[in-house]
Amino acid sequence: MAAAIVIGRQVYHSVVPSLLAKKSVAFTSPRQLHTAAFRKMAKRALIILAEGAEEMETVITVDVLRRGNVNVTLAGLAGKDTVLCSRNVKVVPDTDLSSALKEAPFDAVILPGGLKGAEALANAEIVGQILRDHFAQGKLVAAVCAGPTAFIGHGIGKGKRVTSHPSVKDKMVAGGYEYSEYRVVTVLALLALF
């Protein structure tokens, strides 16, 4: 945690001088400067929601990231209408995926689990394009539980170490991934969680 704070301060202190150097911006209080600095530093994440997604993996991820001041866009794969999740909980996305992409770039793309949701993500070419673009740029691509199975169909990180829900372990191994029993695996820009 201390390392993250130090890194945050270093980034913060590199942003403040650039804000002060702008002649067109006047800050009347340190609080305004502080708020502007954090807005400039804010990270952005795209979470793609498909019917059959695991609701806790979706909502908790959105909640934790937003509490951490990450600007999260929850985008519906099939549109902006309410999505029925795996346990019959209805979740309303912020927007549809096409509209969300107009607000790119994102620092991270995150896929929640849920078998049916993961299958929908694996079969959507637009998701594959987003994942390939982000992975090629070294940006974070993350998937939770059964979500990493979407990497298989889209060719993301083949040969890399991943984890997933145990029920899809054999599918991940057959897809050409090195499987780990660890609950969180990070390899370069690829993050898999169980």
PDB file of C-alpha atoms in Angstrom:
ATOM      1  CA  MET A   1       0.000   0.000   0.000  1.00  0.00           C
ATOM      2  CA  ALA A   2       2.820   2.418   0.806  1.00  0.00           C
ATOM      3  CA  ALA A   3       4.321   1.916  -2.653  1.00  0.00           C
ATOM      4  CA  ALA A   4       1.012   2.789  -4.276  1.00  0.00           C
ATOM      5  CA  ILE A   5       0.803   5.969  -2.219  1.00  0.00           C
ATOM      6  CA  VAL A   6       4.342   6.986  -3.177  1.00  0.00           C
ATOM      7  CA  ILE A   7       3.634   6.349  -6.840  1.00  0.00           C
ATOM      8  CA  GLY A   8       0.403   8.329  -6.538  1.00  0.00           C
ATOM      9  CA  ARG A   9       2.229  11.269  -4.992  1.00  0.00           C
ATOM     10  CA  GLN A  10       4.888  11.200  -7.698  1.00  0.00           C
ATOM     11  CA  VAL A  11       2.226  11.263 -10.397  1.00  0.00           C
ATOM     12  CA  TYR A  12       0.259  13.932  -8.541  1.00  0.00           C
ATOM     13  CA  HIS A  13       3.322  16.142  -8.136  1.00  0.00           C
ATOM     14  CA  SER A  14       4.146  15.806 -11.831  1.00  0.00           C
ATOM     15  CA  VAL A  15       0.598  16.851 -12.809  1.00  0.00           C
ATOM     16  CA  VAL A  16       0.332  19.954 -10.580  1.00  0.00           C
ATOM     17  CA  PRO A  17       3.121  21.967 -12.285  1.00  0.00           C
ATOM     18  CA  SER A  18       1.598  21.316 -15.713  1.00  0.00           C
ATOM     19  CA  LEU A  19      -1.750  22.613 -14.455  1.00  0.00           C
ATOM     20  CA  LEU A  20      -0.149  25.706 -12.919  1.00  0.00           C
ATOM     21  CA  ALA A  21       1.726  26.413 -16.162  1.00  0.00           C
ATOM     22  CA  LYS A  22      -1.539  26.860 -18.077  1.00  0.00           C
ATOM     23  CA  LYS A  23      -2.173  30.581 -18.410  1.00  0.00           C
ATOM     24  CA  SER A  24      -5.860  30.100 -19.214  1.00  0.00           C
ATOM     25  CA  VAL A  25      -6.661  28.347 -15.921  1.00  0.00           C
ATOM     26  CA  ALA A  26      -6.920  30.236 -12.634  1.00  0.00           C
ATOM     27  CA  PHE A  27      -7.184  28.363  -9.356  1.00  0.00           C
ATOM     28  CA  THR A  28      -8.662  30.365  -6.489  1.00  0.00           C
ATOM     29  CA  SER A  29      -7.925  27.734  -3.855  1.00  0.00           C
ATOM     30  CA  PRO A  30      -5.619  24.784  -3.224  1.00  0.00           C
ATOM     31  CA  ARG A  31      -8.721  22.566  -3.227  1.00  0.00           C
ATOM     32  CA  GLN A  32      -9.538  23.546  -6.829  1.00  0.00           C
ATOM     33  CA  LEU A  33      -5.970  22.730  -7.861  1.00  0.00           C
ATOM     34  CA  HIS A  34      -6.126  19.409  -5.995  1.00  0.00           C
ATOM     35  CA  THR A  35      -9.445  18.462  -7.660  1.00  0.00           C
ATOM     36  CA  ALA A  36      -8.154  19.399 -11.132  1.00  0.00           C
ATOM     37  CA  ALA A  37      -4.978  17.372 -10.589  1.00  0.00           C
ATOM     38  CA  PHE A  38      -6.887  14.239  -9.612  1.00  0.00           C
ATOM     39  CA  ARG A  39      -9.299  14.613 -12.516  1.00  0.00           C
ATOM     40  CA  LYS A  40      -6.357  14.825 -14.909  1.00  0.00           C
ATOM     41  CA  MET A  41      -4.844  11.679 -13.344  1.00  0.00           C
ATOM     42  CA  ALA A  42      -8.101   9.714 -13.216  1.00  0.00           C
ATOM     43  CA  LYS A  43      -7.983   6.266 -14.750  1.00  0.00           C
ATOM     44  CA  ARG A  44     -10.802   4.949 -16.907  1.00  0.00           C
ATOM     45  CA  ALA A  45     -12.141   1.408 -17.035  1.00  0.00           C
ATOM     46  CA  LEU A  46     -14.630  -0.261 -19.346  1.00  0.00           C
ATOM     47  CA  ILE A  47     -16.602  -3.178 -17.926  1.00  0.00           C
ATOM     48  CA  ILE A  48     -18.579  -5.090 -20.545  1.00  0.00           C
ATOM     49  CA  LEU A  49     -21.849  -6.548 -19.294  1.00  0.00           C
ATOM     50  CA  ALA A  50     -23.520  -9.427 -21.142  1.00  0.00           C
ATOM     51  CA  GLU A  51     -26.673 -11.324 -20.290  1.00  0.00           C
ATOM     52  CA  GLY A  52     -25.839 -14.160 -17.901  1.00  0.00           C
ATOM     53  CA  ALA A  53     -22.934 -12.312 -16.272  1.00  0.00           C
ATOM     54  CA  GLU A  54     -22.306 -12.998 -12.600  1.00  0.00           C
ATOM     55  CA  GLU A  55     -23.890 -10.020 -10.852  1.00  0.00           C
ATOM     56  CA  MET A  56     -21.535  -9.870  -7.867  1.00  0.00           C
ATOM     57  CA  GLU A  57     -18.463  -9.954 -10.103  1.00  0.00           C
ATOM     58  CA  THR A  58     -19.938  -7.084 -12.075  1.00  0.00           C
ATOM     59  CA  VAL A  59     -21.361  -4.856  -9.352  1.00  0.00           C
ATOM     60  CA  ILE A  60     -18.553  -5.329  -6.818  1.00  0.00           C
ATOM     61  CA  THR A  61     -15.918  -4.588  -9.465  1.00  0.00           C
ATOM     62  CA  VAL A  62     -17.740  -1.408 -10.520  1.00  0.00           C
ATOM     63  CA  ASP A  63     -18.230  -0.382  -6.878  1.00  0.00           C
ATOM     64  CA  VAL A  64     -14.645  -0.948  -5.736  1.00  0.00           C
ATOM     65  CA  LEU A  65     -13.162   0.829  -8.749  1.00  0.00           C
ATOM     66  CA  ARG A  66     -15.493   3.804  -8.396  1.00  0.00           C
ATOM     67  CA  ARG A  67     -14.639   4.065  -4.691  1.00  0.00           C
ATOM     68  CA  GLY A  68     -11.008   4.184  -5.833  1.00  0.00           C
ATOM     69  CA  ASN A  69     -11.803   7.159  -8.084  1.00  0.00           C
ATOM     70  CA  VAL A  70     -11.591   5.166 -11.303  1.00  0.00           C
ATOM     71  CA  ASN A  71     -14.009   6.463 -13.925  1.00  0.00           C
ATOM     72  CA  VAL A  72     -15.914   3.259 -14.731  1.00  0.00           C
ATOM     73  CA  THR A  73     -18.224   2.792 -17.695  1.00  0.00           C
ATOM     74  CA  LEU A  74     -20.493  -0.248 -17.419  1.00  0.00           C
ATOM     75  CA  ALA A  75     -21.429  -0.968 -21.034  1.00  0.00           C
ATOM     76  CA  GLY A  76     -24.133  -3.381 -22.131  1.00  0.00           C
ATOM     77  CA  LEU A  77     -22.997  -5.739 -24.876  1.00  0.00           C
ATOM     78  CA  ALA A  78     -26.501  -6.002 -26.359  1.00  0.00           C
ATOM     79  CA  GLY A  79     -27.491  -2.377 -25.726  1.00  0.00           C
ATOM     80  CA  LYS A  80     -28.298  -0.082 -22.839  1.00  0.00           C
ATOM     81  CA  ASP A  81     -31.383  -1.962 -21.649  1.00  0.00           C
ATOM     82  CA  THR A  82     -31.511  -3.859 -18.367  1.00  0.00           C
ATOM     83  CA  VAL A  83     -29.401  -7.031 -18.357  1.00  0.00           C
ATOM     84  CA  LEU A  84     -30.596 -10.217 -16.653  1.00  0.00           C
ATOM     85  CA  CYS A  85     -27.641 -11.701 -14.788  1.00  0.00           C
ATOM     86  CA  SER A  86     -26.913 -15.293 -13.786  1.00  0.00           C
ATOM     87  CA  ARG A  87     -28.931 -15.277 -10.539  1.00  0.00           C
ATOM     88  CA  ASN A  88     -31.902 -13.400 -12.029  1.00  0.00           C
ATOM     89  CA  VAL A  89     -30.701 -10.029 -10.747  1.00  0.00           C
ATOM     90  CA  LYS A  90     -31.298  -7.195 -13.203  1.00  0.00           C
ATOM     91  CA  VAL A  91     -28.480  -4.700 -13.760  1.00  0.00           C
ATOM     92  CA  VAL A  92     -28.825  -1.513 -15.784  1.00  0.00           C
ATOM     93  CA  PRO A  93     -25.653  -0.592 -17.692  1.00  0.00           C
ATOM     94  CA  ASP A  94     -24.513   3.030 -17.911  1.00  0.00           C
ATOM     95  CA  THR A  95     -24.648   2.869 -21.703  1.00  0.00           C
ATOM     96  CA  ASP A  96     -24.374   0.509 -24.644  1.00  0.00           C
ATOM     97  CA  LEU A  97     -20.993  -0.724 -25.853  1.00  0.00           C
ATOM     98  CA  SER A  98     -21.060   1.255 -29.123  1.00  0.00           C
ATOM     99  CA  SER A  99     -21.647   4.521 -27.266  1.00  0.00           C
ATOM    100  CA  ALA A 100     -19.006   3.667 -24.674  1.00  0.00           C
ATOM    101  CA  LEU A 101     -16.408   3.147 -27.390  1.00  0.00           C
ATOM    102  CA  LYS A 102     -16.951   6.718 -28.562  1.00  0.00           C
ATOM    103  CA  GLU A 103     -15.518   7.771 -25.195  1.00  0.00           C
ATOM    104  CA  ALA A 104     -12.339   5.685 -25.604  1.00  0.00           C
ATOM    105  CA  PRO A 105      -9.532   5.313 -24.738  1.00  0.00           C
ATOM    106  CA  PHE A 106      -9.823   3.286 -21.561  1.00  0.00           C
ATOM    107  CA  ASP A 107      -6.955   2.259 -19.311  1.00  0.00           C
ATOM    108  CA  ALA A 108      -8.532  -1.132 -18.605  1.00  0.00           C
ATOM    109  CA  VAL A 109     -11.127  -3.461 -20.084  1.00  0.00           C
ATOM    110  CA  ILE A 110     -12.732  -5.856 -17.604  1.00  0.00           C
ATOM    111  CA  LEU A 111     -14.887  -8.906 -18.285  1.00  0.00           C
ATOM    112  CA  PRO A 112     -17.065 -10.249 -15.457  1.00  0.00           C
ATOM    113  CA  GLY A 113     -17.636 -13.975 -15.188  1.00  0.00           C
ATOM    114  CA  GLY A 114     -20.799 -16.031 -15.308  1.00  0.00           C
ATOM    115  CA  LEU A 115     -20.792 -18.890 -17.828  1.00  0.00           C
ATOM    116  CA  LYS A 116     -23.520 -17.544 -20.104  1.00  0.00           C
ATOM    117  CA  GLY A 117     -22.101 -14.016 -19.946  1.00  0.00           C
ATOM    118  CA  ALA A 118     -18.574 -15.239 -20.680  1.00  0.00           C
ATOM    119  CA  GLU A 119     -19.880 -17.210 -23.691  1.00  0.00           C
ATOM    120  CA  ALA A 120     -21.590 -14.090 -25.039  1.00  0.00           C
ATOM    121  CA  LEU A 121     -18.374 -12.085 -24.606  1.00  0.00           C
ATOM    122  CA  ALA A 122     -16.350 -14.853 -26.290  1.00  0.00           C
ATOM    123  CA  ASN A 123     -18.711 -14.873 -29.282  1.00  0.00           C
ATOM    124  CA  ALA A 124     -18.856 -11.100 -29.816  1.00  0.00           C
ATOM    125  CA  GLU A 125     -16.359  -9.910 -32.414  1.00  0.00           C
ATOM    126  CA  ILE A 126     -16.522  -6.328 -31.082  1.00  0.00           C
ATOM    127  CA  VAL A 127     -15.294  -7.610 -27.713  1.00  0.00           C
ATOM    128  CA  GLY A 128     -12.440  -9.422 -29.468  1.00  0.00           C
ATOM    129  CA  GLN A 129     -11.405  -6.250 -31.270  1.00  0.00           C
ATOM    130  CA  ILE A 130     -11.461  -4.235 -28.046  1.00  0.00           C
ATOM    131  CA  LEU A 131      -9.444  -6.873 -26.177  1.00  0.00           C
ATOM    132  CA  ARG A 132      -6.875  -7.268 -28.977  1.00  0.00           C
ATOM    133  CA  ASP A 133      -6.400  -3.493 -29.280  1.00  0.00           C
ATOM    134  CA  HIS A 134      -5.951  -3.002 -25.537  1.00  0.00           C
ATOM    135  CA  PHE A 135      -3.667  -5.998 -25.127  1.00  0.00           C
ATOM    136  CA  ALA A 136      -1.500  -4.920 -28.085  1.00  0.00           C
ATOM    137  CA  GLN A 137      -1.133  -1.458 -26.533  1.00  0.00           C
ATOM    138  CA  GLY A 138      -0.050  -2.953 -23.217  1.00  0.00           C
ATOM    139  CA  LYS A 139      -3.194  -1.730 -21.487  1.00  0.00           C
ATOM    140  CA  LEU A 140      -4.836  -3.811 -18.795  1.00  0.00           C
ATOM    141  CA  VAL A 141      -7.186  -6.564 -19.927  1.00  0.00           C
ATOM    142  CA  ALA A 142      -8.843  -8.341 -16.996  1.00  0.00           C
ATOM    143  CA  ALA A 143     -11.378 -11.126 -16.550  1.00  0.00           C
ATOM    144  CA  VAL A 144     -13.022 -12.620 -13.485  1.00  0.00           C
ATOM    145  CA  CYS A 145     -13.982 -16.253 -12.744  1.00  0.00           C
ATOM    146  CA  ALA A 146     -15.244 -17.772 -16.042  1.00  0.00           C
ATOM    147  CA  GLY A 147     -14.507 -14.506 -17.879  1.00  0.00           C
ATOM    148  CA  PRO A 148     -11.011 -15.605 -19.012  1.00  0.00           C
ATOM    149  CA  THR A 149     -12.673 -18.113 -21.368  1.00  0.00           C
ATOM    150  CA  ALA A 150     -13.428 -15.104 -23.592  1.00  0.00           C
ATOM    151  CA  PHE A 151      -9.664 -14.762 -24.090  1.00  0.00           C
ATOM    152  CA  ILE A 152      -9.598 -18.148 -25.853  1.00  0.00           C
ATOM    153  CA  GLY A 153     -11.931 -17.269 -28.708  1.00  0.00           C
ATOM    154  CA  HIS A 154     -10.301 -13.888 -29.245  1.00  0.00           C
ATOM    155  CA  GLY A 155      -6.692 -15.129 -29.043  1.00  0.00           C
ATOM    156  CA  ILE A 156      -5.698 -12.942 -26.105  1.00  0.00           C
ATOM    157  CA  GLY A 157      -2.513 -13.946 -24.279  1.00  0.00           C
ATOM    158  CA  LYS A 158      -2.201 -17.491 -25.607  1.00  0.00           C
ATOM    159  CA  GLY A 159       0.542 -19.348 -23.778  1.00  0.00           C
ATOM    160  CA  LYS A 160       0.359 -16.977 -20.804  1.00  0.00           C
ATOM    161  CA  ARG A 161      -0.405 -17.995 -17.249  1.00  0.00           C
ATOM    162  CA  VAL A 162      -4.043 -17.516 -16.183  1.00  0.00           C
ATOM    163  CA  THR A 163      -6.494 -18.593 -13.530  1.00  0.00           C
ATOM    164  CA  SER A 164     -10.247 -18.985 -13.640  1.00  0.00           C
ATOM    165  CA  HIS A 165     -13.124 -20.730 -11.967  1.00  0.00           C
ATOM    166  CA  PRO A 166     -12.085 -24.400 -11.606  1.00  0.00           C
ATOM    167  CA  SER A 167     -15.014 -25.504 -13.791  1.00  0.00           C
ATOM    168  CA  VAL A 168     -13.352 -23.943 -16.862  1.00  0.00           C
ATOM    169  CA  LYS A 169      -9.766 -24.980 -16.049  1.00  0.00           C
ATOM    170  CA  ASP A 170      -9.693 -27.730 -18.695  1.00  0.00           C
ATOM    171  CA  LYS A 171     -11.046 -25.319 -21.314  1.00  0.00           C
ATOM    172  CA  MET A 172      -8.288 -22.803 -20.498  1.00  0.00           C
ATOM    173  CA  VAL A 173      -5.570 -25.475 -20.690  1.00  0.00           C
ATOM    174  CA  ALA A 174      -6.985 -26.835 -23.979  1.00  0.00           C
ATOM    175  CA  GLY A 175      -7.063 -23.238 -25.262  1.00  0.00           C
ATOM    176  CA  GLY A 176      -3.300 -23.016 -24.919  1.00  0.00           C
ATOM    177  CA  TYR A 177      -2.887 -21.275 -21.558  1.00  0.00           C
ATOM    178  CA  GLU A 178      -0.634 -22.167 -18.649  1.00  0.00           C
ATOM    179  CA  TYR A 179      -3.068 -22.682 -15.780  1.00  0.00           C
ATOM    180  CA  SER A 180      -2.398 -21.513 -12.232  1.00  0.00           C
ATOM    181  CA  GLU A 181      -4.269 -22.423  -9.072  1.00  0.00           C
ATOM    182  CA  TYR A 182      -3.583 -18.962  -7.642  1.00  0.00           C
ATOM    183  CA  ARG A 183      -6.663 -16.782  -7.167  1.00  0.00           C
ATOM    184  CA  VAL A 184      -5.105 -13.789  -8.955  1.00  0.00           C
ATOM    185  CA  VAL A 185      -2.643 -13.998 -11.833  1.00  0.00           C
ATOM    186  CA  THR A 186      -1.081 -10.969 -13.522  1.00  0.00           C
ATOM    187  CA  VAL A 187       1.064 -11.346 -16.634  1.00  0.00           C
ATOM    188  CA  LEU A 188       2.088  -8.080 -18.310  1.00  0.00           C
ATOM    189  CA  ALA A 189      -1.231  -6.476 -19.232  1.00  0.00           C
ATOM    190  CA  LEU A 190      -3.310  -9.621 -18.654  1.00  0.00           C
ATOM    191  CA  LEU A 191      -5.107 -10.092 -15.340  1.00  0.00           C
ATOM    192  CA  ALA A 192      -7.193 -13.123 -14.461  1.00  0.00           C
ATOM    193  CA  LEU A 193      -9.014 -13.550 -11.162  1.00  0.00           C
ATOM    194  CA  PHE A 194     -10.927 -16.241  -9.380  1.00  0.00           C
TER     195      PHE A 194
END
